[in-house]
XYZ file of C-alpha atoms in Angstrom:
535
model
C -58.817 77.071 -9.275
C -57.948 74.716 -6.429
C -57.402 71.924 -8.961
C -55.187 74.147 -11.086
C -53.098 74.974 -8.006
C -52.652 71.262 -7.224
C -51.626 70.504 -10.828
C -49.077 73.324 -10.703
C -47.705 71.964 -7.413
C -47.422 68.458 -8.877
C -45.404 69.833 -11.788
C -43.254 71.962 -9.493
C -42.415 69.072 -7.131
C -41.990 66.540 -9.986
C -44.231 64.030 -8.206
C -46.492 63.218 -11.151
C -44.792 60.032 -12.328
C -44.003 58.550 -8.849
C -47.580 59.075 -7.726
C -49.010 57.642 -10.954
C -46.821 54.544 -10.606
C -48.263 53.942 -7.139
C -51.823 54.738 -8.164
C -51.561 52.177 -10.967
C -51.446 49.497 -8.244
C -54.640 50.743 -6.565
C -58.019 49.508 -7.757
C -61.400 51.215 -7.656
C -61.722 51.353 -3.871
C -64.968 53.334 -3.916
C -66.699 50.571 -5.883
C -65.238 47.880 -3.623
C -66.311 49.671 -0.446
C -69.850 50.022 -1.765
C -69.867 46.227 -2.136
C -68.510 45.857 1.372
C -71.389 47.983 2.657
C -73.860 45.752 0.801
C -72.004 42.636 2.007
C -71.628 41.511 -1.612
C -67.843 41.983 -1.850
C -65.988 39.007 -3.320
C -62.659 37.669 -2.093
C -60.699 39.385 -4.865
C -62.404 42.675 -4.007
C -61.084 42.406 -0.451
C -57.607 41.481 -1.681
C -57.607 44.566 -3.915
C -58.864 46.688 -1.021
C -56.010 45.415 1.144
C -53.354 46.195 -1.479
C -54.868 49.657 -2.038
C -54.813 50.503 1.672
C -51.275 49.150 1.955
C -50.191 51.579 -0.809
C -51.400 54.653 1.115
C -48.020 55.319 2.810
C -46.357 55.402 -0.618
C -48.772 58.217 -1.526
C -48.942 60.190 1.713
C -45.192 60.249 2.437
C -44.067 62.131 -0.712
C -47.111 64.401 -0.564
C -46.506 65.349 3.063
C -42.801 66.023 2.482
C -43.285 67.879 -0.840
C -43.196 71.332 0.751
C -46.380 72.313 -1.125
C -49.353 73.199 1.067
C -51.848 71.970 -1.552
C -50.229 68.514 -1.617
C -49.813 68.309 2.174
C -53.589 68.770 2.458
C -54.037 65.781 0.172
C -51.813 63.697 2.445
C -54.122 64.449 5.378
C -57.223 63.556 3.341
C -55.752 60.227 2.216
C -55.309 59.117 5.821
C -53.861 55.751 6.855
C -55.401 52.373 7.654
C -52.486 50.149 8.665
C -54.559 47.873 10.935
C -57.131 47.160 8.231
C -54.441 46.627 5.586
C -52.606 44.228 7.931
C -55.848 42.368 8.741
C -56.648 41.809 5.050
C -53.060 40.751 4.298
C -53.105 38.162 7.116
C -56.651 36.968 6.471
C -56.569 36.345 2.710
C -54.452 34.085 0.535
C -52.230 35.927 -1.941
C -54.443 35.138 -4.943
C -57.934 34.272 -3.671
C -60.543 32.530 -5.834
C -63.452 34.447 -7.324
C -66.049 33.151 -4.830
C -66.106 32.069 -1.187
C -68.410 29.112 -1.791
C -65.596 26.673 -2.632
C -63.254 27.832 0.124
C -59.538 28.416 -0.193
C -59.920 32.130 0.630
C -58.701 32.427 4.221
C -54.917 32.164 4.573
C -53.222 29.480 6.670
C -52.231 30.669 10.134
C -55.107 33.146 10.446
C -57.426 30.829 12.421
C -56.323 27.812 14.510
C -59.589 25.895 14.212
C -59.624 26.255 10.428
C -56.005 25.120 10.212
C -56.798 21.964 12.258
C -59.752 21.060 10.048
C -57.665 21.629 6.925
C -54.842 19.490 8.365
C -57.313 16.681 8.898
C -58.424 16.893 5.278
C -54.877 17.222 3.942
C -53.542 14.352 6.018
C -56.282 12.163 4.628
C -54.547 12.093 1.248
C -51.577 10.241 2.701
C -53.913 7.899 4.586
C -55.850 7.165 1.408
C -52.646 6.335 -0.476
C -51.621 3.884 2.273
C -55.074 2.247 2.170
C -54.790 1.754 -1.599
C -51.407 0.032 -1.272
C -52.671 -2.272 1.525
C -55.681 -3.351 -0.522
C -53.530 -4.143 -3.554
C -51.283 -6.352 -1.413
C -54.181 -8.008 0.367
C -56.264 -8.784 -2.739
C -53.462 -9.293 -5.239
C -55.371 -7.080 -7.751
C -52.739 -4.875 -9.355
C -55.302 -2.677 -11.213
C -57.023 -1.687 -7.969
C -57.070 2.035 -7.255
C -58.887 4.360 -4.881
C -60.558 7.552 -6.103
C -63.149 10.221 -5.337
C -65.833 12.246 -7.090
C -68.431 14.648 -5.777
C -71.397 12.496 -6.784
C -70.463 9.090 -5.367
C -67.763 10.005 -2.861
C -64.776 7.663 -2.272
C -64.589 4.326 -4.107
C -62.359 1.359 -4.963
C -62.111 0.833 -8.721
C -61.272 -2.553 -10.316
C -61.112 -3.250 -14.062
C -63.799 -5.496 -15.615
C -61.298 -8.254 -16.243
C -60.436 -8.612 -12.534
C -63.840 -7.751 -11.043
C -64.471 -11.449 -10.275
C -61.504 -11.397 -7.872
C -63.077 -8.674 -5.690
C -63.377 -9.808 -2.022
C -66.842 -10.513 -0.651
C -66.705 -7.530 1.721
C -66.540 -5.194 -1.298
C -69.978 -3.674 -1.932
C -70.625 -2.565 -5.517
C -71.232 1.243 -5.674
C -71.132 1.975 -9.427
C -70.723 0.105 -12.729
C -68.781 1.670 -15.586
C -68.093 0.498 -19.138
C -64.660 -0.899 -18.330
C -64.601 -1.062 -14.528
C -66.521 -1.687 -11.331
C -66.455 0.578 -8.296
C -66.842 -0.645 -4.736
C -67.044 0.587 -1.155
C -65.909 -1.104 2.063
C -66.813 -0.374 5.700
C -63.284 0.965 6.328
C -63.421 3.300 3.303
C -66.925 4.443 4.282
C -65.720 5.404 7.766
C -62.777 7.243 6.216
C -65.182 9.093 3.876
C -67.445 10.210 6.695
C -64.504 11.493 8.698
C -62.783 13.372 5.821
C -65.873 14.846 4.187
C -67.134 15.930 7.570
C -63.855 17.756 8.209
C -63.985 19.469 4.818
C -67.565 20.545 5.323
C -66.792 21.932 8.754
C -63.718 23.712 7.344
C -65.802 25.383 4.608
C -68.435 26.400 7.156
C -65.729 27.842 9.400
C -64.165 29.702 6.453
C -67.484 31.279 5.459
C -68.046 32.369 9.066
C -64.598 33.977 9.164
C -65.306 35.779 5.877
C -68.550 37.191 7.260
C -66.702 38.328 10.375
C -64.146 40.041 8.134
C -66.936 41.982 6.412
C -68.292 42.970 9.832
C -64.899 44.352 10.833
C -64.532 46.290 7.578
C -67.937 47.886 7.984
C -66.885 49.280 11.351
C -64.349 51.571 9.628
C -66.271 51.976 6.369
C -66.757 55.768 6.635
C -63.051 56.484 7.128
C -62.032 54.153 4.293
C -64.634 55.729 1.990
C -63.135 59.172 2.673
C -59.677 57.833 1.824
C -60.999 56.219 -1.372
C -62.551 59.520 -2.468
C -59.226 61.306 -1.857
C -57.409 58.634 -3.882
C -59.878 59.158 -6.746
C -59.307 62.937 -6.702
C -55.553 62.459 -6.637
C -55.826 60.029 -9.540
C -57.759 62.595 -11.602
C -55.329 65.416 -10.860
C -52.162 63.407 -11.528
C -53.691 62.291 -14.828
C -54.534 65.886 -15.775
C -50.984 66.888 -14.825
C -49.476 64.099 -16.932
C -51.670 64.970 -19.942
C -50.722 68.643 -19.632
C -47.031 67.769 -19.871
C -47.370 65.126 -22.584
C -49.730 67.089 -24.833
C -48.283 70.569 -24.271
C -51.251 72.114 -22.453
C -51.104 75.482 -20.650
C -52.641 76.639 -17.386
C -55.773 78.740 -17.961
C -56.396 81.940 -16.042
C -59.924 82.192 -14.636
C -60.949 85.804 -14.082
C -64.096 87.647 -13.042
C -64.105 89.912 -16.113
C -66.361 88.620 -18.945
C -64.042 87.343 -21.682
C -62.868 84.358 -23.731
C -59.271 84.935 -24.774
C -57.411 81.945 -26.213
C -53.976 82.094 -27.819
C -53.148 79.354 -30.348
C -56.008 77.116 -29.264
C -56.207 73.521 -30.520
C -58.880 70.826 -30.655
C -57.789 68.232 -28.050
C -59.255 65.282 -29.965
C -58.754 66.216 -33.615
C -55.060 66.978 -33.137
C -54.525 63.399 -31.906
C -56.041 61.822 -35.022
C -54.468 63.779 -37.886
C -51.080 63.108 -39.412
C -50.232 66.686 -40.388
C -49.602 69.365 -37.747
C -52.743 70.934 -36.290
C -53.259 74.607 -37.167
C -53.877 76.563 -33.937
C -56.092 79.635 -33.839
C -56.851 82.508 -31.474
C -60.229 83.439 -30.010
C -61.045 86.940 -28.816
C -64.378 87.566 -27.100
C -64.987 90.362 -24.625
C -67.791 92.535 -23.309
C -67.426 94.703 -26.426
C -67.019 91.773 -28.851
C -69.563 89.068 -28.013
C -70.745 87.750 -31.401
C -68.358 86.304 -33.991
C -69.904 85.662 -37.407
C -67.743 82.909 -38.936
C -67.703 82.391 -42.698
C -65.576 80.259 -44.979
C -65.699 77.072 -47.042
C -67.042 73.722 -45.977
C -64.192 71.611 -44.559
C -62.334 74.844 -43.880
C -62.423 74.281 -40.120
C -65.369 76.352 -38.857
C -66.871 73.544 -36.755
C -63.474 72.537 -35.409
C -62.770 76.136 -34.420
C -66.095 76.415 -32.619
C -65.883 73.091 -30.839
C -62.302 73.556 -29.691
C -63.340 76.840 -28.097
C -66.097 75.095 -26.133
C -63.820 72.204 -25.145
C -61.116 74.579 -23.938
C -63.696 76.449 -21.838
C -65.011 73.160 -20.434
C -61.532 71.848 -19.601
C -60.623 75.111 -17.893
C -63.771 75.085 -15.778
C -63.153 71.537 -14.515
C -59.675 72.577 -13.394
C -57.635 71.144 -16.253
C -54.861 72.687 -18.300
C -55.962 73.439 -21.853
C -54.657 72.894 -25.425
C -53.449 76.442 -26.020
C -50.378 78.552 -25.384
C -52.422 80.876 -23.139
C -56.030 81.113 -22.034
C -57.980 83.716 -20.059
C -61.611 82.993 -19.285
C -64.347 84.869 -17.478
C -67.322 83.161 -15.810
C -69.240 80.784 -18.101
C -72.438 79.305 -16.675
C -73.540 77.074 -19.570
C -72.428 75.892 -23.011
C -75.150 75.661 -25.670
C -74.635 74.073 -29.100
C -76.662 73.985 -32.289
C -74.336 71.953 -34.498
C -74.831 69.201 -37.045
C -77.948 67.733 -38.632
C -80.175 65.095 -37.036
C -83.847 64.181 -37.039
C -86.353 62.517 -34.747
C -88.599 60.739 -37.212
C -90.108 58.480 -34.559
C -91.124 61.592 -32.642
C -92.486 63.252 -35.762
C -89.722 65.859 -35.957
C -87.852 66.634 -39.159
C -84.234 67.750 -39.314
C -85.340 71.365 -39.553
C -87.737 70.962 -36.616
C -84.932 69.558 -34.450
C -82.724 72.462 -35.513
C -85.397 74.992 -34.576
C -86.135 73.241 -31.250
C -82.477 73.470 -30.288
C -82.389 77.087 -31.422
C -85.442 77.875 -29.295
C -83.788 76.285 -26.259
C -80.763 78.529 -26.706
C -82.821 81.685 -27.200
C -84.924 80.936 -24.121
C -82.228 79.732 -21.721
C -78.908 81.371 -22.598
C -77.592 84.192 -20.422
C -74.889 86.858 -20.906
C -72.455 84.414 -19.240
C -73.262 81.532 -21.598
C -71.070 80.268 -24.438
C -73.181 79.579 -27.546
C -72.130 77.685 -30.670
C -74.486 77.945 -33.650
C -73.657 76.317 -36.964
C -75.600 76.862 -40.182
C -78.917 78.112 -38.791
C -81.718 78.071 -41.391
C -80.289 75.569 -43.848
C -83.312 73.238 -43.645
C -85.779 75.556 -45.365
C -85.922 77.870 -48.388
C -83.080 80.306 -48.961
C -84.985 83.429 -47.980
C -86.683 81.763 -44.979
C -83.348 80.432 -43.762
C -81.541 83.719 -44.261
C -84.279 85.628 -42.433
C -84.240 83.192 -39.498
C -80.460 83.213 -39.252
C -80.323 87.019 -39.312
C -83.070 87.364 -36.681
C -81.490 84.747 -34.382
C -78.038 86.354 -34.606
C -79.536 89.815 -34.095
C -81.477 88.665 -30.985
C -78.410 87.022 -29.456
C -76.246 90.057 -30.192
C -78.676 92.661 -28.842
C -80.886 90.968 -26.240
C -79.125 87.918 -24.796
C -75.532 89.092 -25.360
C -74.022 85.636 -24.871
C -70.515 84.874 -26.032
C -71.445 83.421 -29.429
C -69.679 81.756 -32.343
C -72.102 81.901 -35.269
C -70.985 79.964 -38.367
C -72.918 80.547 -41.559
C -72.819 80.404 -45.352
C -75.223 83.333 -45.623
C -72.765 86.103 -46.512
C -75.531 88.631 -45.924
C -75.045 88.043 -42.168
C -71.569 89.548 -42.323
C -73.338 92.906 -42.429
C -74.254 92.439 -38.744
C -70.766 93.653 -37.856
C -71.761 97.070 -39.207
C -75.142 97.064 -37.458
C -74.316 95.642 -34.007
C -71.522 96.936 -31.807
C -70.697 93.537 -30.183
C -70.577 91.709 -33.571
C -67.428 91.004 -35.601
C -66.517 88.964 -38.680
C -63.881 86.248 -38.912
C -63.343 83.678 -41.633
C -61.458 80.469 -42.401
C -59.154 80.956 -45.335
C -58.795 78.752 -48.429
C -57.049 79.111 -51.781
C -58.130 77.675 -55.142
C -55.287 77.276 -57.637
C -55.745 75.638 -61.019
C -59.004 74.061 -59.838
C -57.434 72.579 -56.708
C -58.758 73.790 -53.330
C -56.280 74.161 -50.458
C -57.471 74.824 -46.895
C -55.257 76.852 -44.597
C -57.485 76.246 -41.516
C -56.380 79.680 -40.320
C -58.887 82.065 -38.756
C -58.546 85.622 -40.079
C -60.445 88.824 -39.341
C -63.123 89.925 -41.778
C -65.655 87.994 -43.899
C -64.835 85.316 -46.471
C -65.105 86.261 -50.118
C -66.689 82.981 -51.261
C -67.770 79.577 -49.933
C -66.087 77.264 -52.477
C -69.102 74.940 -52.382
C -68.548 73.621 -55.908
C -64.865 73.001 -55.201
C -65.733 70.950 -52.113
C -68.340 69.034 -54.121
C -65.645 68.202 -56.683
C -63.358 67.003 -53.885
C -66.160 64.715 -52.716
C -66.283 63.054 -56.133
C -69.331 64.697 -57.711
C -69.064 64.059 -61.492
C -67.338 66.836 -63.433
C -70.317 67.178 -65.767
C -72.505 68.064 -62.783
C -69.898 70.517 -61.479
C -69.632 72.124 -64.936
C -73.411 72.536 -65.194
C -73.506 73.990 -61.659
C -70.795 76.527 -62.491
C -72.746 77.771 -65.495
C -75.947 78.058 -63.451
C -74.067 79.842 -60.636
C -72.650 82.325 -63.127
C -76.176 83.058 -64.374
C -77.479 83.566 -60.834
C -74.587 85.852 -59.873
C -75.233 87.870 -63.034
C -78.716 88.617 -61.660
C -80.702 86.765 -64.337
C -84.103 86.286 -62.654
C -85.137 83.691 -65.219
C -82.019 81.565 -64.757
C -84.110 78.679 -63.402
C -85.052 76.514 -66.427
C -88.634 75.491 -67.098
C -89.662 71.819 -67.136
C -89.959 72.014 -70.922
C -86.301 72.939 -71.115
C -85.531 69.815 -69.087
C -82.636 71.597 -67.427
C -80.999 71.960 -70.825
C -78.427 74.727 -70.859
C -76.930 73.332 -74.031
C -74.224 70.697 -74.228
C -72.194 70.396 -71.033
C -68.544 70.076 -71.929
C -65.542 69.287 -69.819
C -63.898 72.574 -68.874
C -60.734 72.838 -70.949
C -58.611 74.102 -68.011
C -59.620 71.087 -65.936
C -58.787 68.656 -68.748
C -55.422 70.299 -69.309
C -54.694 70.191 -65.583
C -55.542 66.481 -65.462
C -53.316 65.820 -68.465
C -50.401 67.574 -66.749
C -50.965 66.296 -63.193
C -48.763 63.217 -63.569
C -46.119 64.824 -65.771
C -42.639 65.231 -64.313
C -40.936 67.738 -66.594
C -37.460 66.748 -65.420
C -38.036 63.093 -66.353
C -39.647 63.576 -69.795
C -37.863 61.999 -72.725
C -37.947 63.847 -76.097
C -40.401 61.300 -77.486
C -42.690 61.530 -74.426
C -42.589 65.333 -74.638
C -43.652 65.207 -78.294
C -46.526 62.832 -77.477
C -47.637 65.195 -74.693
C -47.672 68.133 -77.147
C -49.917 66.144 -79.530
C -52.213 65.227 -76.644
C -52.555 68.836 -75.492
C -53.135 69.995 -79.087
C -55.922 67.450 -79.427
C -57.542 68.677 -76.199
C -57.363 72.263 -77.417
C -58.943 71.436 -80.772
C -61.819 69.604 -79.084
């Protein structure tokens, strides 16, 4: 509720975007401070810490002057660390390297001793250039040049063709394919002086870096509190921005047991479909705790169930929800028995996993729990599955009394609404016209009249001959013929399986545009339809 009040205040004061723009400049300060505590923070971590602390005034000022008590409290929690921010700004170069080991981290002007050692190293470049020019003039070797590498240090390099002209005081240091490298007493003294200054500068820089970590650890607790407040503000401004962008509404959390959702939507599915999402209501109360949901596969039963759980979860973390209105009572846990999975390595079949999850729900759910159960009993025989599903639903409805969405294809379970006072039927609607199944994805009161399993199988691409055979067998079963199951000797032979004439006619007419037909094409179509009818 406190989060919801902050989100409402952010919307009311129109501070969402300004705060998010500032927060985008702040890194993960909690992670950085944990590295500071362990003394493993890298130079770029400290630079990011400094920029994050420097951004605090841009967050606290608008919050403190917003006129909203909830936001003013945030301003106090964020605090201010101007001295630490200033220290890090002065101590570090603008873009420090990844590691301290190579130096170049501490900014010029921060430490006098370090600046003097660096000046000695930097001035050596000019001195080295002057030495190179003097040696060229003195020896008359125009290809002579002075260089440096980390392995051999400073050297004088002369090409192979002029190596014989090297003075006697040149001592050979390295032989290459096309050149010789030498050292002289003067260059050796220069090397000792410069490399010594660089080494001392790096040592001094590492000591300053360690001292910087010591200073940061002195105020670590206060900075950690500020970082936690920044993280909370980041979460809430993001929730506020999503609520505006995605059209979410503020939920009302009440003490009365209920789940009342107007025009609820699935927050993920609606972002990945091209057509408009079909919203649906949910009505659960102390007198209506068990919804038996029927309807076709792909009709939207699982989406309806999951969006209800997601809306409840979002509301209970203090977020706005994808609905036009939402009123929720206390929910202690969300249990789900959805989908099909196995644990073959653990010796558990799909049905065993399903029953294990069901047992967990029956043993742990309370009257304040939200339970989603989808297709209980489908992993065993029809009568076993139906019996289990009925008993589970009956136990939840009479003993546990959780808020439950119970999706099933066992139409016999719709009779629970007549047996149990807290049970009710709802269904997802679909329409089959000329062999084509259309889903409305709309939840309506009452049970479904059929499951459209064969229609969905046809949509999936099951061959029409198989669908035709299944329709004939289904007709026999629905007619109550106990011996409808063929014997092995019959080899599943119900007689020749023919393409249903209505389906063939529909296919022949699917691509026909009556307004564009020429007289000749119309005549050819008549012959084609006549031929189909005769066959």
